[in-house]
Coordinates of N, CA and C in Angstrom, one line a residue:
M1 N 49.6 -26.1 160.8 CA 48.6 -25.5 160.0 C 47.2 -26.2 160.3
P2 N 46.2 -25.5 160.6 CA 46.0 -24.1 160.6 C 46.1 -23.4 162.0
L3 N 46.6 -24.2 163.0 CA 46.7 -23.6 164.3 C 47.7 -22.5 164.4
A4 N 48.9 -22.6 163.7 CA 49.9 -21.5 163.7 C 49.3 -20.3 163.1
G5 N 48.5 -20.4 162.1 CA 47.9 -19.2 161.4 C 46.9 -18.5 162.4
A6 N 46.2 -19.4 163.1 CA 45.2 -18.8 164.1 C 45.9 -18.1 165.2
A7 N 47.1 -18.5 165.6 CA 47.9 -17.8 166.7 C 48.8 -16.7 166.2
A8 N 48.9 -16.5 164.9 CA 49.9 -15.6 164.3 C 49.7 -14.1 164.8
G9 N 48.4 -13.7 164.9 CA 48.1 -12.4 165.4 C 48.6 -12.1 166.8
L10 N 48.3 -13.1 167.7 CA 48.8 -13.0 169.0 C 50.3 -12.9 169.1
A11 N 51.0 -13.8 168.4 CA 52.4 -13.8 168.4 C 53.0 -12.5 167.8
A12 N 52.3 -11.9 166.8 CA 52.8 -10.7 166.2 C 52.8 -9.5 167.2
A13 N 51.9 -9.6 168.2 CA 51.8 -8.5 169.2 C 53.1 -8.5 170.0
F14 N 53.9 -9.6 170.0 CA 55.2 -9.6 170.7 C 56.4 -9.6 169.7
D15 N 56.1 -9.2 168.4 CA 57.1 -9.2 167.3 C 57.6 -10.6 167.0
V16 N 56.8 -11.6 167.2 CA 57.1 -13.0 166.8 C 56.4 -13.3 165.6
E17 N 57.1 -13.8 164.5 CA 56.5 -14.1 163.2 C 56.3 -15.6 163.1
F18 N 55.0 -16.0 163.2 CA 54.7 -17.4 163.0 C 54.4 -17.7 161.5
T19 N 54.8 -18.9 161.1 CA 54.5 -19.3 159.7 C 53.3 -20.2 159.9
D20 N 52.5 -20.3 158.8 CA 51.3 -21.2 158.9 C 51.5 -22.4 158.0
G21 N 52.5 -23.2 158.4 CA 52.9 -24.4 157.6 C 53.4 -25.5 158.5
F22 N 54.1 -26.4 157.9 CA 54.7 -27.6 158.5 C 56.2 -27.6 158.5
A23 N 56.8 -27.5 159.6 CA 58.3 -27.5 159.7 C 58.7 -29.0 159.6
V24 N 59.5 -29.3 158.6 CA 59.9 -30.7 158.4 C 61.4 -30.8 158.0
E25 N 62.0 -31.9 158.4 CA 63.4 -32.2 158.0 C 63.4 -32.7 156.5
T26 N 64.4 -32.3 155.8 CA 64.6 -32.9 154.5 C 65.7 -33.9 154.5
I27 N 65.5 -34.9 153.7 CA 66.5 -36.0 153.5 C 66.8 -36.0 152.0
D28 N 68.0 -35.7 151.6 CA 68.3 -35.6 150.1 C 67.4 -34.6 149.4
G29 N 67.1 -33.5 150.1 CA 66.2 -32.5 149.5 C 64.7 -32.7 149.5
E30 N 64.3 -33.9 150.0 CA 62.9 -34.2 150.1 C 62.4 -34.2 151.5
P31 N 61.2 -33.6 151.7 CA 60.6 -33.5 153.1 C 60.3 -34.9 153.6
D32 N 60.6 -35.1 154.9 CA 60.3 -36.4 155.6 C 59.3 -36.1 156.7
L33 N 58.0 -36.2 156.5 CA 57.0 -35.9 157.4 C 56.9 -36.9 158.6
A34 N 57.5 -38.1 158.3 CA 57.4 -39.2 159.3 C 58.6 -39.1 160.3
R35 N 59.6 -38.4 160.0 CA 60.8 -38.4 160.9 C 60.6 -37.5 162.1
P36 N 60.9 -38.1 163.3 CA 60.7 -37.3 164.5 C 61.7 -36.2 164.6
T37 N 61.3 -35.0 165.2 CA 62.3 -33.9 165.4 C 62.7 -34.0 166.8
I38 N 64.0 -34.2 167.0 CA 64.6 -34.3 168.4 C 65.5 -33.1 168.5
F39 N 65.3 -32.3 169.5 CA 66.2 -31.2 169.8 C 67.1 -31.6 170.9
R40 N 68.4 -31.4 170.8 CA 69.4 -31.9 171.8 C 70.4 -30.8 172.2
L41 N 70.7 -30.9 173.4 CA 71.8 -30.0 173.9 C 73.1 -30.2 173.2
E42 N 73.4 -31.5 172.9 CA 74.7 -31.8 172.3 C 74.9 -31.2 171.0
D43 N 73.8 -31.0 170.2 CA 74.0 -30.4 168.9 C 73.5 -28.9 168.8
E44 N 73.2 -28.4 170.0 CA 72.7 -27.0 170.2 C 71.4 -26.7 169.5
T45 N 70.6 -27.7 169.1 CA 69.3 -27.4 168.6 C 68.4 -27.2 169.8
L46 N 68.7 -27.8 171.0 CA 68.1 -27.4 172.3 C 69.1 -26.6 173.0
R47 N 68.7 -25.4 173.4 CA 69.7 -24.5 173.9 C 69.8 -24.5 175.4
M48 N 71.0 -24.3 176.0 CA 71.2 -24.2 177.4 C 70.5 -23.0 177.9
H49 N 69.7 -23.2 179.0 CA 68.8 -22.2 179.6 C 68.4 -22.7 180.9
A50 N 67.9 -21.8 181.8 CA 67.4 -22.2 183.1 C 66.4 -23.3 182.9
I51 N 65.6 -23.2 181.8 CA 64.5 -24.2 181.6 C 65.1 -25.6 181.3
T52 N 66.3 -25.7 180.6 CA 66.9 -27.0 180.4 C 67.7 -27.4 181.6
R53 N 68.2 -26.5 182.4 CA 69.0 -26.9 183.6 C 68.1 -27.3 184.7
G54 N 66.9 -26.8 184.8 CA 66.0 -27.1 185.9 C 66.6 -26.5 187.2
R55 N 65.9 -26.9 188.3 CA 66.3 -26.3 189.6 C 67.5 -27.1 190.2
D56 N 67.7 -28.4 189.8 CA 68.8 -29.2 190.2 C 69.0 -30.3 189.1
D57 N 70.0 -31.1 189.3 CA 70.4 -32.1 188.3 C 69.3 -33.0 187.9
G58 N 68.4 -33.3 188.9 CA 67.3 -34.2 188.6 C 66.2 -33.6 187.7
E59 N 66.3 -32.3 187.5 CA 65.3 -31.7 186.6 C 65.9 -31.2 185.3
S60 N 67.2 -31.6 185.1 CA 67.8 -31.2 183.8 C 67.2 -31.9 182.6
V61 N 67.2 -31.3 181.5 CA 66.7 -31.8 180.2 C 67.8 -31.7 179.2
S62 N 68.0 -32.9 178.5 CA 69.0 -32.8 177.4 C 68.4 -33.1 176.0
S63 N 67.2 -33.5 176.0 CA 66.5 -33.6 174.7 C 65.0 -33.5 174.8
V64 N 64.4 -33.0 173.7 CA 63.0 -32.7 173.6 C 62.5 -33.2 172.2
R65 N 61.4 -33.8 172.1 CA 60.8 -34.2 170.8 C 59.6 -33.3 170.5
S66 N 59.6 -32.9 169.2 CA 58.4 -32.2 168.8 C 57.7 -33.1 167.6
F67 N 56.6 -32.7 167.2 CA 55.8 -33.4 166.3 C 55.3 -32.5 165.1
T68 N 56.2 -32.3 164.2 CA 56.0 -31.4 163.0 C 56.0 -30.0 163.5
G69 N 54.8 -29.4 163.8 CA 54.7 -28.0 164.2 C 55.1 -27.1 163.1
Q70 N 55.4 -25.8 163.5 CA 55.8 -24.8 162.5 C 57.1 -24.0 163.0
A71 N 57.6 -23.3 162.1 CA 58.8 -22.5 162.4 C 58.4 -21.1 162.6
F72 N 59.2 -20.4 163.4 CA 58.9 -18.9 163.6 C 60.2 -18.2 163.8
R73 N 60.1 -16.9 163.7 CA 61.2 -16.0 163.9 C 60.8 -15.1 165.1
A74 N 61.8 -14.7 165.9 CA 61.5 -13.9 167.1 C 62.5 -12.7 167.2
P75 N 62.2 -11.7 167.9 CA 63.1 -10.5 168.0 C 64.3 -10.9 168.9
E76 N 65.3 -10.1 168.9 CA 66.6 -10.3 169.6 C 66.3 -10.4 171.1
S77 N 65.3 -9.9 171.6 CA 65.0 -10.0 173.0 C 64.6 -11.4 173.5
A78 N 64.2 -12.2 172.5 CA 63.8 -13.6 172.8 C 65.0 -14.5 173.0
E79 N 64.9 -15.5 173.9 CA 66.0 -16.4 174.1 C 65.6 -17.7 173.4
P80 N 66.3 -18.1 172.4 CA 65.9 -19.4 171.7 C 66.1 -20.6 172.6
L81 N 65.1 -21.5 172.4 CA 65.2 -22.8 173.2 C 65.3 -24.0 172.2
L82 N 64.4 -23.9 171.2 CA 64.4 -25.0 170.2 C 64.7 -24.4 168.8
V83 N 65.9 -24.8 168.3 CA 66.3 -24.2 167.0 C 66.3 -25.3 165.9
L84 N 65.6 -25.0 164.8 CA 65.5 -26.0 163.8 C 66.9 -26.2 163.1
P85 N 67.3 -27.4 162.8 CA 68.5 -27.7 162.1 C 68.5 -27.1 160.7
A86 N 69.7 -27.0 160.1 CA 69.9 -26.4 158.8 C 69.1 -27.1 157.7
N87 N 68.8 -28.3 157.8 CA 68.1 -29.0 156.7 C 66.6 -29.0 156.8
F88 N 66.1 -28.1 157.6 CA 64.6 -28.0 157.7 C 64.0 -27.0 156.7
I89 N 62.8 -27.3 156.3 CA 62.0 -26.4 155.4 C 60.6 -26.3 156.1
T90 N 59.9 -25.3 155.6 CA 58.5 -25.3 156.0 C 57.7 -25.4 154.8
L91 N 56.8 -26.4 154.8 CA 55.8 -26.7 153.7 C 54.6 -25.8 153.9
M92 N 54.2 -25.1 152.9 CA 53.1 -24.1 153.0 C 52.0 -24.5 152.1
P93 N 51.2 -25.6 152.4 CA 50.1 -26.0 151.5 C 48.9 -25.0 151.6
R94 N 48.1 -25.1 150.6 CA 46.9 -24.2 150.6 C 45.9 -24.8 151.6
T95 N 45.9 -26.2 151.7 CA 45.0 -26.9 152.6 C 45.8 -27.8 153.5
A96 N 45.5 -27.8 154.8 CA 46.3 -28.5 155.7 C 46.4 -30.0 155.3
W97 N 47.7 -30.5 155.4 CA 48.0 -31.9 155.1 C 47.8 -32.3 153.7
Q98 N 47.7 -31.4 152.8 CA 47.5 -31.7 151.4 C 48.7 -31.1 150.6
F99 N 49.7 -32.0 150.3 CA 51.0 -31.6 149.7 C 51.0 -32.1 148.3
D100 N 51.6 -31.3 147.4 CA 51.9 -31.7 146.0 C 53.1 -31.0 145.5
D101 N 53.4 -31.1 144.2 CA 54.6 -30.5 143.7 C 54.5 -29.0 143.7
A102 N 53.3 -28.4 143.8 CA 53.1 -26.9 143.8 C 53.2 -26.4 145.2
T103 N 53.3 -27.2 146.2 CA 53.4 -26.7 147.6 C 54.6 -25.9 147.8
R104 N 54.4 -24.7 148.3 CA 55.5 -23.7 148.5 C 56.4 -24.2 149.6
R105 N 57.7 -24.1 149.5 CA 58.7 -24.5 150.5 C 59.5 -23.2 150.9
I106 N 59.7 -23.1 152.2 CA 60.6 -22.0 152.7 C 61.7 -22.7 153.5
A107 N 62.9 -22.3 153.2 CA 64.1 -22.8 154.0 C 64.0 -22.1 155.4
T108 N 63.8 -23.0 156.4 CA 63.7 -22.5 157.8 C 64.7 -23.1 158.7
G109 N 65.8 -23.6 158.2 CA 66.9 -24.0 159.1 C 67.4 -22.8 159.9
G110 N 67.6 -23.0 161.2 CA 68.0 -21.9 162.0 C 66.9 -21.1 162.6
W111 N 65.7 -21.3 162.1 CA 64.5 -20.6 162.7 C 64.2 -21.3 164.0
L112 N 63.2 -20.9 164.7 CA 62.8 -21.4 166.0 C 61.6 -22.2 166.0
Q113 N 61.5 -23.1 167.0 CA 60.3 -23.8 167.3 C 59.9 -23.6 168.8
G114 N 60.8 -22.9 169.5 CA 60.6 -22.6 170.9 C 61.5 -21.4 171.3
A115 N 60.9 -20.5 172.1 CA 61.7 -19.3 172.6 C 60.9 -18.7 173.7
V116 N 61.6 -18.0 174.6 CA 61.0 -17.3 175.7 C 61.6 -15.9 175.8
M117 N 60.9 -15.0 176.4 CA 61.4 -13.7 176.6 C 60.7 -12.9 177.7
P118 N 61.5 -12.0 178.3 CA 60.9 -11.1 179.3 C 59.9 -10.2 178.6
V119 N 58.8 -9.9 179.3 CA 57.8 -8.9 178.8 C 57.4 -8.1 179.9
G120 N 57.8 -6.8 179.9 CA 57.5 -5.9 181.1 C 58.1 -6.6 182.3
R121 N 57.2 -6.7 183.3 CA 57.6 -7.4 184.6 C 57.3 -8.9 184.6
G122 N 56.9 -9.4 183.4 CA 56.5 -10.8 183.3 C 57.4 -11.5 182.3
R123 N 56.9 -12.7 181.9 CA 57.6 -13.5 181.0 C 56.6 -14.2 180.0
A124 N 57.1 -14.4 178.8 CA 56.3 -15.1 177.8 C 57.0 -16.2 177.1
A125 N 56.3 -17.2 176.7 CA 56.9 -18.4 176.0 C 56.2 -18.5 174.6
F126 N 56.9 -18.9 173.6 CA 56.4 -19.1 172.3 C 56.8 -20.5 171.8
F127 N 55.9 -21.3 171.3 CA 56.2 -22.6 170.8 C 55.4 -22.8 169.5
G128 N 56.1 -23.3 168.5 CA 55.4 -23.6 167.2 C 54.9 -25.0 167.2
E129 N 54.7 -25.6 168.3 CA 54.2 -27.0 168.3 C 53.5 -27.3 169.6
A130 N 52.3 -27.8 169.6 CA 51.6 -28.1 170.9 C 51.6 -29.5 171.3
A131 N 51.7 -30.5 170.4 CA 51.6 -31.9 170.8 C 52.7 -32.3 171.8
M132 N 53.8 -31.6 171.7 CA 54.9 -32.0 172.6 C 54.6 -31.7 174.1
F133 N 53.6 -30.9 174.3 CA 53.1 -30.6 175.7 C 51.9 -31.4 176.1
S134 N 51.5 -32.4 175.3 CA 50.4 -33.2 175.5 C 50.7 -34.7 175.7
A135 N 49.8 -35.5 176.1 CA 49.9 -36.9 176.1 C 48.7 -37.5 175.5
Q136 N 48.8 -38.0 174.3 CA 47.6 -38.4 173.5 C 47.9 -39.7 172.7
V137 N 46.9 -40.2 172.1 CA 47.1 -41.3 171.1 C 46.4 -40.9 169.8
A138 N 47.0 -41.3 168.7 CA 46.5 -40.9 167.4 C 46.0 -42.1 166.6
G139 N 44.9 -41.9 165.9 CA 44.5 -42.9 164.9 C 43.9 -44.2 165.5
A140 N 43.4 -45.0 164.6 CA 42.8 -46.3 165.0 C 43.8 -47.2 165.8
E141 N 45.1 -47.0 165.4 CA 46.1 -47.8 166.1 C 46.5 -47.3 167.5
R142 N 46.0 -46.1 167.8 CA 46.2 -45.5 169.1 C 47.7 -45.3 169.3
T143 N 48.4 -44.8 168.3 CA 49.8 -44.6 168.4 C 50.1 -43.5 169.4
P144 N 51.0 -43.8 170.4 CA 51.4 -42.7 171.3 C 51.9 -41.5 170.7
M145 N 51.5 -40.3 171.1 CA 52.0 -39.1 170.6 C 52.1 -38.1 171.8
G146 N 53.0 -37.2 171.7 CA 53.3 -36.2 172.8 C 54.2 -36.9 173.8
M147 N 54.0 -36.5 175.0 CA 54.9 -36.9 176.1 C 55.0 -38.4 176.3
N148 N 54.0 -39.2 175.9 CA 54.1 -40.6 176.0 C 54.6 -41.3 174.8
S149 N 55.2 -40.6 173.9 CA 55.7 -41.1 172.6 C 57.2 -41.5 172.8
P150 N 57.7 -42.5 172.1 CA 59.1 -42.8 172.1 C 60.0 -41.5 171.8
M151 N 61.1 -41.4 172.5 CA 62.0 -40.3 172.3 C 61.5 -39.0 172.8
A152 N 60.4 -39.0 173.6 CA 59.9 -37.8 174.2 C 59.9 -37.9 175.8
E153 N 60.7 -38.8 176.3 CA 60.7 -39.1 177.7 C 61.0 -37.8 178.6
Q154 N 61.7 -36.8 178.0 CA 62.0 -35.7 178.8 C 61.1 -34.5 178.6
N155 N 60.1 -34.7 177.7 CA 59.2 -33.6 177.4 C 58.4 -33.1 178.6
Y156 N 58.0 -34.0 179.5 CA 57.2 -33.6 180.7 C 58.1 -32.8 181.6
Q157 N 59.3 -33.1 181.8 CA 60.2 -32.3 182.6 C 60.4 -30.9 182.0
F158 N 60.6 -30.9 180.7 CA 60.7 -29.6 180.0 C 59.5 -28.7 180.2
A159 N 58.3 -29.3 180.1 CA 57.1 -28.6 180.3 C 57.0 -28.1 181.7
L160 N 57.3 -28.9 182.7 CA 57.3 -28.5 184.1 C 58.3 -27.4 184.4
N161 N 59.5 -27.5 183.8 CA 60.6 -26.5 184.0 C 60.1 -25.2 183.3
L162 N 59.4 -25.3 182.2 CA 58.9 -24.1 181.5 C 57.9 -23.4 182.4
M163 N 57.0 -24.1 183.1 CA 56.0 -23.5 184.0 C 56.7 -22.9 185.2
H164 N 57.8 -23.5 185.7 CA 58.5 -23.0 186.8 C 59.2 -21.6 186.4
W165 N 59.7 -21.6 185.2 CA 60.4 -20.4 184.7 C 59.3 -19.3 184.5
L166 N 58.2 -19.6 183.9 CA 57.2 -18.6 183.6 C 56.7 -18.0 185.0
S167 N 56.6 -18.8 186.0 CA 56.1 -18.4 187.3 C 57.1 -17.7 188.1
G168 N 58.4 -17.7 187.7 CA 59.4 -17.0 188.4 C 60.1 -17.9 189.4
M169 N 59.7 -19.2 189.5 CA 60.3 -20.1 190.4 C 61.7 -20.7 189.9
L170 N 62.1 -20.3 188.7 CA 63.3 -20.8 188.1 C 64.0 -19.6 187.4
D171 N 65.2 -19.4 187.7 CA 65.9 -18.3 187.0 C 67.2 -18.8 186.4

């Protein structure tokens, strides 16, 4: 939020429904904004696809990290890539990053944070999180975020494989 809301109209043109909130894991029913979201092939939150297989074993991806982001739903023509675990909710505050007891919560376990689909003679990709495709530092402490963050070591290969898939170099 508010980036997901700004992109909602564009996503809707493809029948993809973006939420304008924060997708977070819950621990004992309470949201944990500090906990990293790791999508893994082994638990099927990261789905097997040409993008995760790559063009050869050296390009395969078994885990991807995201940084909060938002949840979305997509039509059946979409191929899920990043599926939120069952204990995820979306926090829907009135103002970004301002949460209180009145903040609306939506159960979004099983919703998506990444999907791709064929569109006409082309391809489209939808992601509810942008930091995973960046390499940045945050705050005065210059905390690594994005591809240079701990547990995000395969994000760069995922992004490269995604570009290969979008360009038709990977099937």
